[in-house]
Coordinates of C-alpha atoms in Angstrom, one line a residue:
Chain A
M168 CA -29.8 -6.6 9.8
T169 CA -27.3 -6.0 12.5
E170 CA -27.2 -3.0 14.7
P171 CA -24.7 -0.5 13.9
T172 CA -21.9 0.1 16.3
K173 CA -21.9 2.7 18.8
D174 CA -18.5 2.5 18.9
T175 CA -17.6 6.4 17.1
K176 CA -13.3 5.9 17.4
E177 CA -14.0 2.7 14.8
F178 CA -14.5 4.8 11.6
W179 CA -12.9 2.4 9.5
R180 CA -15.9 0.0 10.5
W181 CA -18.8 -0.8 7.8
E182 CA -22.0 -2.5 7.9
E183 CA -22.3 -6.1 8.6
Y184 CA -25.7 -7.3 7.3
R185 CA -27.7 -10.0 5.8
R186 CA -30.8 -9.9 3.7
V187 CA -33.5 -12.5 2.6
C188 CA -35.6 -12.6 -0.5
S189 CA -38.9 -14.1 1.9
D190 CA -41.0 -12.2 -0.5
K191 CA -40.4 -14.5 -3.6
S192 CA -41.4 -17.9 -3.7
W193 CA -40.2 -21.1 -5.7
D194 CA -41.9 -23.7 -6.8
H195 CA -39.7 -26.5 -6.7
K196 CA -36.5 -25.4 -5.4
D197 CA -34.2 -27.7 -8.1
V198 CA -31.2 -26.5 -7.5
I199 CA -29.9 -24.9 -4.5
T200 CA -26.0 -23.6 -4.5
A201 CA -24.0 -21.1 -2.3
G202 CA -21.2 -19.5 -3.0
V203 CA -18.4 -17.9 -0.1
D204 CA -16.1 -15.2 -1.0
V205 CA -13.9 -15.2 1.6
G206 CA -12.1 -11.7 0.8
S207 CA -8.9 -10.4 2.7
V208 CA -10.7 -8.2 4.5
G209 CA -14.3 -9.1 3.9
S210 CA -16.9 -12.6 3.4
K211 CA -19.5 -12.8 1.7
A212 CA -22.5 -15.3 1.0
A213 CA -25.3 -16.0 -1.5
I214 CA -27.9 -18.9 -1.7
M215 CA -29.5 -18.7 -5.1
I216 CA -32.3 -21.5 -5.9
D217 CA -32.6 -22.5 -9.6
G218 CA -30.1 -19.7 -10.5
Q219 CA -31.9 -17.0 -8.8
I220 CA -30.5 -14.8 -5.7
Y221 CA -32.6 -16.0 -2.7
A222 CA -30.3 -14.9 0.6
W223 CA -26.5 -13.4 1.0
A224 CA -24.8 -11.8 4.1
V225 CA -21.9 -9.4 4.4
T226 CA -19.0 -9.8 7.8
R227 CA -15.9 -8.7 8.6
T228 CA -13.0 -11.6 7.9
G229 CA -11.1 -12.8 10.9
S230 CA -7.9 -13.7 10.9
N231 CA -9.0 -17.3 10.5
S232 CA -10.2 -18.3 6.7
P233 CA -12.2 -20.9 7.4
D234 CA -13.9 -19.9 10.7
S235 CA -14.9 -16.7 9.0
A236 CA -16.0 -18.7 5.7
K237 CA -18.2 -20.9 8.6
K238 CA -19.6 -17.7 10.4
V239 CA -20.5 -16.2 6.7
M240 CA -22.3 -19.3 5.6
N241 CA -24.3 -19.3 9.5
M242 CA -25.6 -15.7 8.9
V243 CA -26.5 -16.5 5.4
L244 CA -29.2 -19.3 6.5
K245 CA -30.3 -17.5 9.2
D246 CA -33.8 -16.7 8.9
T247 CA -33.8 -18.9 5.8
D248 CA -36.3 -22.2 5.3
L249 CA -32.8 -23.9 4.8
T250 CA -30.5 -26.1 6.3
Q251 CA -26.5 -26.8 4.8
N252 CA -28.0 -29.9 3.8
D253 CA -30.5 -28.3 1.2
I254 CA -27.2 -26.7 -0.4
K255 CA -26.3 -29.2 -3.3
Y256 CA -22.8 -27.4 -4.2
T257 CA -21.2 -24.8 -2.9
V258 CA -18.3 -22.2 -4.4
G259 CA -15.6 -20.4 -2.5
T260 CA -14.3 -17.5 -4.0
G261 CA -11.7 -14.5 -3.3
Y262 CA -8.6 -14.6 -1.1
G263 CA -9.4 -16.9 1.4
R264 CA -11.2 -19.5 -1.5
V265 CA -8.7 -23.3 -0.6
N266 CA -10.2 -22.9 3.1
V267 CA -13.5 -22.9 2.5
P268 CA -14.4 -26.3 4.3
M269 CA -18.0 -26.8 2.7
A270 CA -17.4 -25.4 -1.0
N271 CA -17.1 -28.3 -3.3
K272 CA -15.0 -26.7 -5.2
A273 CA -12.2 -23.2 -5.4
I274 CA -13.1 -20.7 -8.8
T275 CA -11.3 -17.5 -8.8
E276 CA -12.7 -14.1 -8.0
I277 CA -12.3 -12.8 -11.6
A278 CA -14.3 -15.4 -13.3
C279 CA -16.5 -15.3 -10.2
H280 CA -17.0 -11.0 -10.2
A281 CA -17.5 -11.1 -14.4
K282 CA -20.1 -14.2 -13.5
G283 CA -21.5 -12.3 -10.9
A284 CA -22.0 -8.7 -12.4
N285 CA -23.3 -10.2 -15.4
Y286 CA -26.3 -11.5 -13.4
I287 CA -26.6 -7.8 -11.2
W288 CA -26.8 -5.7 -14.3
G289 CA -27.3 -8.3 -17.5
P290 CA -25.3 -9.2 -20.7
S291 CA -24.2 -5.4 -21.8
V292 CA -21.4 -5.4 -19.1
R293 CA -18.3 -6.0 -20.5
T294 CA -15.5 -4.0 -18.2
I295 CA -15.9 -4.3 -14.4
L296 CA -13.2 -2.7 -11.8
D297 CA -14.0 -4.3 -8.9
V298 CA -12.1 -3.0 -6.1
G299 CA -11.8 -5.1 -3.0
G300 CA -9.7 -4.9 0.1
Q301 CA -6.5 -6.0 -1.1
D302 CA -6.3 -5.1 -4.6
I303 CA -7.5 -3.6 -7.0
K304 CA -8.6 -5.5 -10.7
A305 CA -9.8 -4.6 -14.1
I306 CA -11.9 -7.6 -15.8
H307 CA -13.1 -7.1 -19.7
C308 CA -16.1 -10.2 -20.5
D309 CA -17.9 -11.4 -23.0
Q310 CA -22.2 -11.1 -23.2
T311 CA -22.5 -14.2 -20.8
G312 CA -20.0 -13.1 -18.0
R313 CA -17.1 -15.2 -19.2
V314 CA -13.5 -13.4 -18.7
T315 CA -12.1 -12.6 -21.5
S316 CA -8.9 -10.2 -20.1
F317 CA -7.7 -8.7 -16.9
L318 CA -5.2 -6.5 -15.0
M319 CA -4.6 -6.1 -11.4
N320 CA -2.7 -4.2 -9.3
D321 CA -2.1 -6.4 -5.9
K322 CA 0.3 -5.7 -3.1
C323 CA -0.5 -1.5 -3.4
A324 CA -2.5 -0.4 -0.5
A325 CA -3.3 2.7 -2.4
G326 CA -6.9 2.7 -3.3
T327 CA -7.9 -0.5 -1.9
G328 CA -10.7 -1.0 0.7
R329 CA -8.7 -1.1 3.2
G330 CA -5.9 1.9 2.2
M331 CA -9.7 3.6 2.4
E332 CA -10.2 2.3 5.9
V333 CA -6.8 3.9 7.0
F334 CA -7.9 7.0 5.9
A335 CA -11.2 7.3 7.2
D336 CA -9.9 5.7 10.4
L337 CA -7.1 8.7 9.8
L338 CA -9.5 12.0 9.1
K339 CA -12.2 10.8 11.7
I340 CA -14.7 10.1 9.0
P341 CA -17.0 7.1 8.8
I342 CA -16.0 5.1 6.1
E343 CA -19.5 4.9 4.7
E344 CA -19.1 8.4 4.1
I345 CA -16.3 9.0 2.8
G346 CA -17.4 9.3 -0.8
K347 CA -20.7 11.9 0.1
V348 CA -17.6 13.6 2.1
S349 CA -15.1 14.0 -0.6
L350 CA -17.6 15.1 -3.6
S351 CA -18.9 18.0 -0.7
L352 CA -16.2 20.6 -2.0
D353 CA -17.6 23.1 -4.5
E354 CA -13.5 23.2 -6.5
E355 CA -12.4 19.9 -7.0
P356 CA -8.5 20.5 -5.4
E357 CA -5.1 18.6 -7.4
P358 CA -4.7 15.0 -6.5
V359 CA -2.3 14.4 -4.3
S360 CA 1.3 13.8 -5.0
C361 CA 1.7 9.8 -3.5
T362 CA -0.5 7.6 -2.9
C363 CA 1.3 5.4 -0.6
V364 CA -1.4 4.9 2.6
A365 CA 1.8 4.7 4.6
Y366 CA 3.1 8.1 3.4
A367 CA 0.1 9.5 2.8
K368 CA -0.8 9.2 6.7
T369 CA 2.8 12.0 6.4
E370 CA 1.3 13.9 3.6
A371 CA -2.4 14.2 5.0
V372 CA -1.2 15.1 8.7
G373 CA 1.0 17.7 6.7
L374 CA -1.7 19.3 4.5
L375 CA -4.1 19.8 7.7
R376 CA -1.7 21.4 9.5
K377 CA -1.2 24.1 6.2
G378 CA -4.8 24.4 6.9
W379 CA -7.0 22.3 4.9
S380 CA -10.2 21.0 5.7
R381 CA -10.5 17.5 6.6
E382 CA -12.8 17.5 3.4
K383 CA -9.9 19.0 1.0
V384 CA -7.5 15.8 1.6
L385 CA -10.0 13.8 1.6
A386 CA -11.1 14.8 -1.8
A387 CA -7.4 15.3 -3.1
Y388 CA -6.6 11.8 -1.7
T389 CA -10.3 10.0 -3.7
R390 CA -8.8 11.9 -6.6
A391 CA -5.8 10.1 -6.8
M392 CA -7.3 7.3 -6.5
A393 CA -9.4 7.2 -8.7
V394 CA -7.0 8.2 -11.5
R395 CA -5.3 5.1 -11.0
M396 CA -7.9 3.3 -11.4
A397 CA -9.0 5.1 -14.2
N398 CA -5.7 4.0 -15.7
L399 CA -5.9 0.5 -15.2
I400 CA -9.1 0.0 -16.6
S401 CA -8.3 2.3 -19.6
R402 CA -4.8 -0.3 -19.9
V403 CA -7.3 -3.6 -19.7
G404 CA -9.3 -1.6 -22.3
L405 CA -12.6 0.0 -21.7
E406 CA -15.6 -0.9 -23.5
K407 CA -19.3 -0.3 -22.0
E408 CA -20.3 -0.7 -19.9
L409 CA -18.3 -0.6 -17.0
V410 CA -19.3 -1.6 -13.9
V411 CA -17.6 -1.2 -10.1
T412 CA -18.0 -4.3 -7.5
G413 CA -16.5 -4.6 -4.1
G414 CA -16.7 -2.9 -1.2
Q415 CA -15.4 0.4 -2.9
S416 CA -18.8 0.3 -5.4
K417 CA -19.9 1.4 -2.5
N418 CA -17.8 5.3 -2.3
M419 CA -19.6 6.9 -5.3
G420 CA -16.3 9.2 -4.4
I421 CA -14.6 7.1 -6.3
V422 CA -17.0 6.1 -8.7
S423 CA -18.3 9.6 -9.5
R424 CA -14.3 10.7 -10.6
I425 CA -14.0 7.2 -12.3
E426 CA -16.7 8.3 -14.8
N427 CA -15.5 11.9 -15.1
I428 CA -11.5 10.6 -15.6
L429 CA -13.3 8.4 -18.3
G430 CA -16.1 10.1 -19.7
V431 CA -18.9 7.4 -19.5
K432 CA -21.3 6.9 -17.2
T433 CA -21.2 3.5 -15.1
L434 CA -24.6 1.2 -15.0
P435 CA -25.9 2.5 -11.5
S436 CA -25.2 0.3 -8.8
P437 CA -28.3 -1.2 -7.4
N438 CA -30.1 0.1 -4.5
W439 CA -28.8 -2.3 -1.9
R440 CA -29.8 -0.2 1.3
E441 CA -33.2 -0.5 0.1
G442 CA -33.2 -4.8 -0.6
E443 CA -31.4 -4.2 -4.1
L444 CA -28.7 -6.4 -5.3
D445 CA -25.4 -5.1 -3.6
P446 CA -22.3 -5.2 -6.0
M447 CA -20.0 -5.8 -2.7
L448 CA -22.1 -9.8 -3.1
A449 CA -21.2 -9.9 -7.2
G450 CA -18.1 -12.6 -6.4
A451 CA -20.4 -14.2 -4.4
M452 CA -23.4 -14.4 -6.0
G453 CA -21.3 -15.3 -9.7
A454 CA -19.6 -18.3 -7.4
A455 CA -23.2 -19.1 -6.9
L456 CA -24.2 -19.0 -10.1
L457 CA -21.2 -21.3 -11.6
G458 CA -21.9 -23.7 -8.7
K459 CA -25.4 -24.6 -10.1
A460 CA -24.0 -24.9 -13.8
L461 CA -20.8 -27.1 -12.3
Y462 CA -23.6 -29.1 -10.4
V463 CA -26.2 -29.4 -13.3
K464 CA -22.8 -30.6 -15.4
A465 CA -22.2 -33.2 -12.8
Q466 CA -25.7 -34.5 -13.1
G467 CA -25.0 -35.2 -16.6
N468 CA -28.6 -32.6 -17.4
Chain B
M114 CA 41.6 26.9 3.9
V115 CA 38.1 26.1 2.4
T116 CA 35.4 25.3 4.9
T117 CA 32.1 24.1 3.6
V118 CA 28.9 22.8 5.0
G119 CA 26.5 20.4 3.2
I120 CA 23.1 20.2 4.7
D121 CA 20.9 16.5 3.7
M122 CA 17.1 17.9 4.5
G123 CA 15.6 14.1 5.1
I124 CA 11.9 12.8 5.2
Q125 CA 12.5 12.4 9.2
T126 CA 16.3 13.5 9.7
V127 CA 18.7 16.1 9.0
K128 CA 22.3 15.6 8.5
V129 CA 24.6 18.4 8.2
V130 CA 28.6 17.6 7.8
V131 CA 31.0 20.1 8.3
L132 CA 34.5 20.6 6.2
K133 CA 37.8 21.9 6.3
D134 CA 39.8 21.3 2.6
R135 CA 37.7 18.2 2.5
Q136 CA 38.5 16.6 6.2
V137 CA 35.7 16.2 7.9
V138 CA 35.8 18.3 11.3
A139 CA 31.8 17.7 12.8
R140 CA 28.7 16.1 11.9
A141 CA 25.3 16.9 13.5
K142 CA 22.2 15.0 13.1
G143 CA 18.5 15.9 13.9
F144 CA 14.7 15.0 13.6
S145 CA 13.2 17.0 11.0
G146 CA 10.1 17.2 12.5
F147 CA 6.9 19.5 11.4
E148 CA 9.1 22.6 10.8
P149 CA 12.4 21.2 9.0
T150 CA 14.1 24.7 8.3
K151 CA 13.9 25.5 12.0
A152 CA 15.4 21.4 12.8
A153 CA 17.8 22.1 10.4
E154 CA 19.3 25.8 12.1
E155 CA 19.5 24.0 15.1
V156 CA 21.4 21.1 13.9
F157 CA 23.5 23.6 12.0
V158 CA 24.1 25.4 14.3
Q159 CA 25.4 22.4 16.2
A160 CA 27.8 21.0 13.9
L161 CA 29.8 24.9 13.6
D162 CA 29.9 24.7 17.5
A163 CA 31.5 21.2 17.5
A164 CA 33.6 22.1 14.7
K165 CA 34.9 25.2 16.2
V166 CA 34.2 27.0 13.4
A167 CA 32.6 30.5 13.0
R168 CA 29.9 31.2 10.2
E169 CA 31.7 34.1 8.5
E170 CA 34.2 30.7 7.7
V171 CA 32.4 29.0 5.9
S172 CA 32.8 29.8 2.1
L173 CA 29.8 27.9 0.9
V174 CA 26.6 26.0 2.5
L175 CA 24.5 23.6 -0.2
S176 CA 21.6 21.3 0.7
T177 CA 20.5 17.7 -0.5
G178 CA 17.7 16.0 0.3
S179 CA 13.9 15.6 -0.1
G180 CA 13.9 19.0 1.2
M181 CA 16.3 20.6 0.1
D182 CA 15.2 23.7 -0.8
M183 CA 14.3 24.0 2.3
A184 CA 17.7 24.0 4.1
P185 CA 18.4 27.2 6.0
Y186 CA 21.8 29.1 4.9
S187 CA 21.9 26.9 1.2
N188 CA 23.3 29.0 -1.1
G189 CA 22.4 26.2 -3.5
T190 CA 21.6 22.5 -3.9
V191 CA 22.7 19.3 -4.7
S192 CA 20.7 16.4 -6.4
M193 CA 20.9 13.5 -4.0
M194 CA 22.1 11.3 -6.7
G195 CA 25.3 13.1 -7.2
A196 CA 25.5 13.9 -3.5
D197 CA 25.1 9.8 -3.0
A198 CA 27.6 9.0 -6.2
R199 CA 31.0 11.9 -4.8
A200 CA 30.8 11.0 -1.1
G201 CA 30.1 7.0 -1.8
V202 CA 33.0 7.1 -4.2
F203 CA 35.1 9.6 -1.6
L204 CA 34.5 7.0 1.1
I205 CA 34.8 4.1 -0.8
P206 CA 37.4 5.1 -3.7
T207 CA 36.3 1.4 -5.7
A208 CA 32.7 1.8 -5.2
R209 CA 30.9 2.7 -8.8
T210 CA 26.8 1.8 -7.2
V211 CA 25.7 3.6 -4.6
V212 CA 22.4 2.2 -2.8
D213 CA 21.1 4.2 -0.6
V214 CA 18.1 3.5 1.4
G215 CA 16.4 6.1 3.6
A216 CA 13.3 6.5 5.6
E217 CA 11.2 6.9 2.5
E218 CA 12.7 6.1 -0.2
A219 CA 15.7 4.1 -1.5
R220 CA 17.7 4.8 -4.7
A221 CA 20.5 3.6 -6.4
V222 CA 23.4 5.1 -8.5
K223 CA 26.1 4.3 -11.2
C224 CA 28.6 5.9 -11.2
D225 CA 32.5 6.4 -12.5
E226 CA 35.9 6.5 -10.5
R227 CA 35.9 10.4 -10.1
G228 CA 32.0 9.7 -8.3
I229 CA 30.6 11.4 -10.7
M230 CA 26.5 10.3 -11.8
M231 CA 26.0 7.9 -15.1
D232 CA 22.7 6.8 -14.3
F233 CA 20.3 5.9 -11.6
V234 CA 17.2 3.9 -10.3
V235 CA 14.9 5.9 -7.6
N236 CA 11.6 4.3 -5.7
E237 CA 9.4 6.5 -4.7
R238 CA 6.3 7.2 -3.1
C239 CA 6.3 2.9 -1.6
A240 CA 6.9 2.7 1.5
A241 CA 7.6 -1.0 1.4
G242 CA 11.3 -0.5 0.3
A243 CA 12.3 1.8 2.3
G244 CA 13.0 2.5 6.6
T245 CA 9.3 3.4 7.2
F246 CA 8.7 -0.7 6.9
I247 CA 11.1 -1.9 9.4
E248 CA 9.1 0.6 11.3
A249 CA 5.9 -0.6 10.8
M250 CA 6.8 -3.7 11.2
A251 CA 8.8 -3.1 14.1
R252 CA 5.5 -2.2 15.5
A253 CA 3.5 -4.8 14.5
L254 CA 6.4 -7.2 16.2
E255 CA 6.4 -5.2 19.7
V256 CA 10.2 -4.7 19.4
K257 CA 12.5 -2.2 18.9
M258 CA 13.3 -1.0 15.3
E259 CA 17.4 -1.3 16.6
E260 CA 16.3 -4.6 17.8
M261 CA 15.3 -5.8 13.9
G262 CA 18.6 -6.6 12.7
P263 CA 20.4 -8.4 15.9
L264 CA 16.8 -10.6 15.6
S265 CA 16.8 -11.3 12.2
L266 CA 20.7 -12.7 12.5
K267 CA 19.3 -15.5 14.9
A268 CA 16.1 -16.6 11.9
E269 CA 17.0 -20.3 10.6
R270 CA 15.2 -18.8 8.2
A271 CA 12.7 -16.8 6.9
S272 CA 8.7 -16.9 7.6
P273 CA 6.8 -17.4 4.4
I274 CA 5.7 -13.3 4.3
N275 CA 3.9 -11.6 1.5
A276 CA 5.0 -8.5 2.8
S277 CA 4.9 -6.1 -0.4
C278 CA 3.1 -3.6 1.1
V279 CA 3.3 -1.9 4.6
I280 CA 0.0 -1.6 5.4
F281 CA -0.4 -5.4 4.1
G282 CA 3.0 -6.8 5.7
E283 CA 0.9 -6.0 8.9
S284 CA -1.6 -7.3 9.0
D285 CA 0.5 -10.8 7.8
V286 CA 2.7 -10.0 10.7
V287 CA -0.1 -10.3 12.7
S288 CA -1.2 -12.8 11.7
L289 CA 2.5 -14.8 12.2
I290 CA 2.7 -14.0 15.0
H291 CA -0.6 -15.8 15.8
R292 CA 0.9 -18.7 14.1
Q293 CA 3.4 -18.8 16.6
E294 CA 6.0 -18.0 14.1
S295 CA 9.5 -17.4 16.1
K296 CA 9.8 -14.0 15.6
P297 CA 13.6 -14.0 14.4
E298 CA 12.1 -15.7 11.4
I299 CA 9.7 -13.0 10.8
A300 CA 11.8 -10.2 11.2
R301 CA 14.2 -12.1 8.8
A302 CA 11.5 -12.2 6.5
V303 CA 11.0 -8.2 6.8
F304 CA 14.4 -8.1 5.9
D305 CA 14.2 -10.2 2.8
A306 CA 11.1 -8.8 1.7
M307 CA 12.7 -5.5 1.6
A308 CA 16.3 -6.5 0.2
D309 CA 14.2 -8.5 -3.1
R310 CA 12.9 -4.7 -3.8
I311 CA 15.8 -3.0 -3.4
S312 CA 18.0 -5.8 -5.5
S313 CA 15.3 -5.7 -8.4
M314 CA 15.9 -2.0 -8.3
V315 CA 19.6 -2.4 -8.9
H316 CA 19.5 -5.1 -11.6
R317 CA 17.4 -3.0 -13.6
L318 CA 20.3 -0.4 -13.2
G319 CA 22.2 -3.1 -13.7
I320 CA 25.3 -4.2 -11.5
N321 CA 28.5 -2.4 -11.5
P322 CA 30.9 -3.6 -8.6
D323 CA 32.0 -2.7 -6.0
V324 CA 28.5 -2.0 -4.4
A325 CA 28.4 0.5 -1.7
L326 CA 25.4 0.9 0.2
V327 CA 24.4 4.3 2.4
G328 CA 21.9 6.3 4.1
G329 CA 20.1 5.6 7.8
V330 CA 18.9 1.9 6.4
A331 CA 23.2 1.1 5.6
K332 CA 23.4 0.5 9.5
D333 CA 20.6 -2.1 9.9
V334 CA 23.0 -5.5 10.2
G335 CA 19.3 -7.6 9.1
F336 CA 19.5 -5.7 6.3
I337 CA 22.8 -5.9 5.0
A338 CA 22.5 -9.4 5.7
S339 CA 19.8 -9.7 3.6
L340 CA 21.0 -7.5 0.7
K341 CA 24.3 -9.5 0.6
R342 CA 22.6 -13.1 0.2
K343 CA 20.3 -11.1 -2.4
L344 CA 22.5 -9.5 -4.6
G345 CA 25.3 -12.4 -4.1
L346 CA 28.3 -10.1 -3.5
E347 CA 29.5 -8.4 -0.5
I348 CA 27.8 -4.8 0.4
L349 CA 30.7 -2.2 1.2
V350 CA 29.6 0.1 4.3
P351 CA 31.0 2.9 5.1
E352 CA 31.1 4.8 8.5
Y353 CA 28.6 7.1 9.0
P354 CA 26.7 5.9 6.1
E355 CA 23.5 8.2 7.2
F356 CA 26.1 11.3 6.6
V357 CA 27.2 10.2 3.2
G358 CA 24.7 12.7 1.4
A359 CA 25.4 15.8 3.7
L360 CA 29.0 15.0 2.9
G361 CA 28.1 14.6 -0.9
A362 CA 26.6 18.4 -0.8
A363 CA 30.2 19.5 0.9
L364 CA 32.3 18.0 -0.8
T365 CA 30.5 19.5 -3.9
A366 CA 31.0 23.1 -2.3
T367 CA 34.1 22.2 -1.8
S368 CA 35.1 21.9 -5.2
R369 CA 32.3 24.9 -6.1
A370 CA 34.4 27.3 -3.6
K371 CA 37.4 26.4 -4.9
G372 CA 36.6 26.4 -8.5
A373 CA 35.5 30.3 -7.6
S374 CA 38.4 31.0 -5.9
K375 CA 40.6 30.8 -8.8

């Protein structure tokens, strides 16, 4: 695990880490596949052995997609007993999916997130909200994790991971704590009126000057974002079970407000800090799983 | 003789116009800052001084703009769309569509030959179609905001840019700089992206020529060129386009004052 940064000025910085399930043992290791999800903000990689997760890693996407793919692939291979040559098939996904040099195929992140959510939470998952660095997607899928419909809200930073980072920096609250902090008030304030991140800066400064606490400003903004996301889920057609993937799955301020607005419980996010599956890796895991299917098909089995 | 004042309380700047019988005798402008009312008071006094008009001589003061309720000395308000229509047609009598692009908002107003508003479309809550966008992109390009327009006119083509959001646009611009795309081409891409948004808004309303462009962004030659290309028709820009809202409020004040004195 990488050391968290000591620089307290970078409130947007989130933890980059890698994990290997070395406690599991594989007798055969027949099909080893990898999924590389080069997102607009984060790059993720997962290695699966016979459709079971073996290792995963998360890092920040740089200005060059191929370099980010190589970096996260090196991270995930480190501390495993594998090399690049052991991997039979690699699927690239995410914003930079066509720029993954080691990929045999590129698949959209929508298909990968659905497949990954199906793996993490099981076949009861029907609706997935994926909040990435630069877009928000509501996905509907069947019991096998196959996409049946989806809606996307792109081209606007409000509520996306990047938008939340800007807010964390503005309010000087670490990105990994904004969920908890946004829930620290006894009374929920009205959502802010404008959701544009560029304007939110002006609005937030105005509210702080009016005497609002940072917690209250954050709660009002998070509330507005949750309303936006709940609307997207309703439009795609909410069917249980609902899960949240992508970086914002770790923002409990968002997740719990969506639950309140929609009147449903999401399936709990696994305890990724304690070593359980990280919902931010759903896309990479789905990619590796789809890679396995493609590899097996190509072998004629 | 009727003397009236129009105050436009914009997000970024306050504009004041003083009219004597529908003739502009003074204009003044200042930054809104964090205390818009105080800022507006200063601009108001400045405008009256320039017009050599005492406060008692003013028959009516009307305010407009997003902060219209915070305007000092105001006797009433005029909607932004109404002010745009009235002053747009006053300045450019053939105009039937007035497009107003300000710091944080853009709108298109359809009007008749008397300057009465018939219909309108507003793009708010998104900075990508307004002046703030140019400001943010200028910062990313490390050029002055006023230089963006002239710079963009030197471009032969636009860089490929997905600039539909200020936050994402900034990182787009940074990666284009790293790819060593030229600054003029990036600047042109910024204006093209904005013009795309504004023109689709105008199309939603239905293009009704002539089209007049007003508001602070109407002073930007780069944006005018891009919008002209996108709409495929001439864009008429009045002198002092940023004072159109204030002028509309002052013109409305003149009509109301005359109506009351009859």
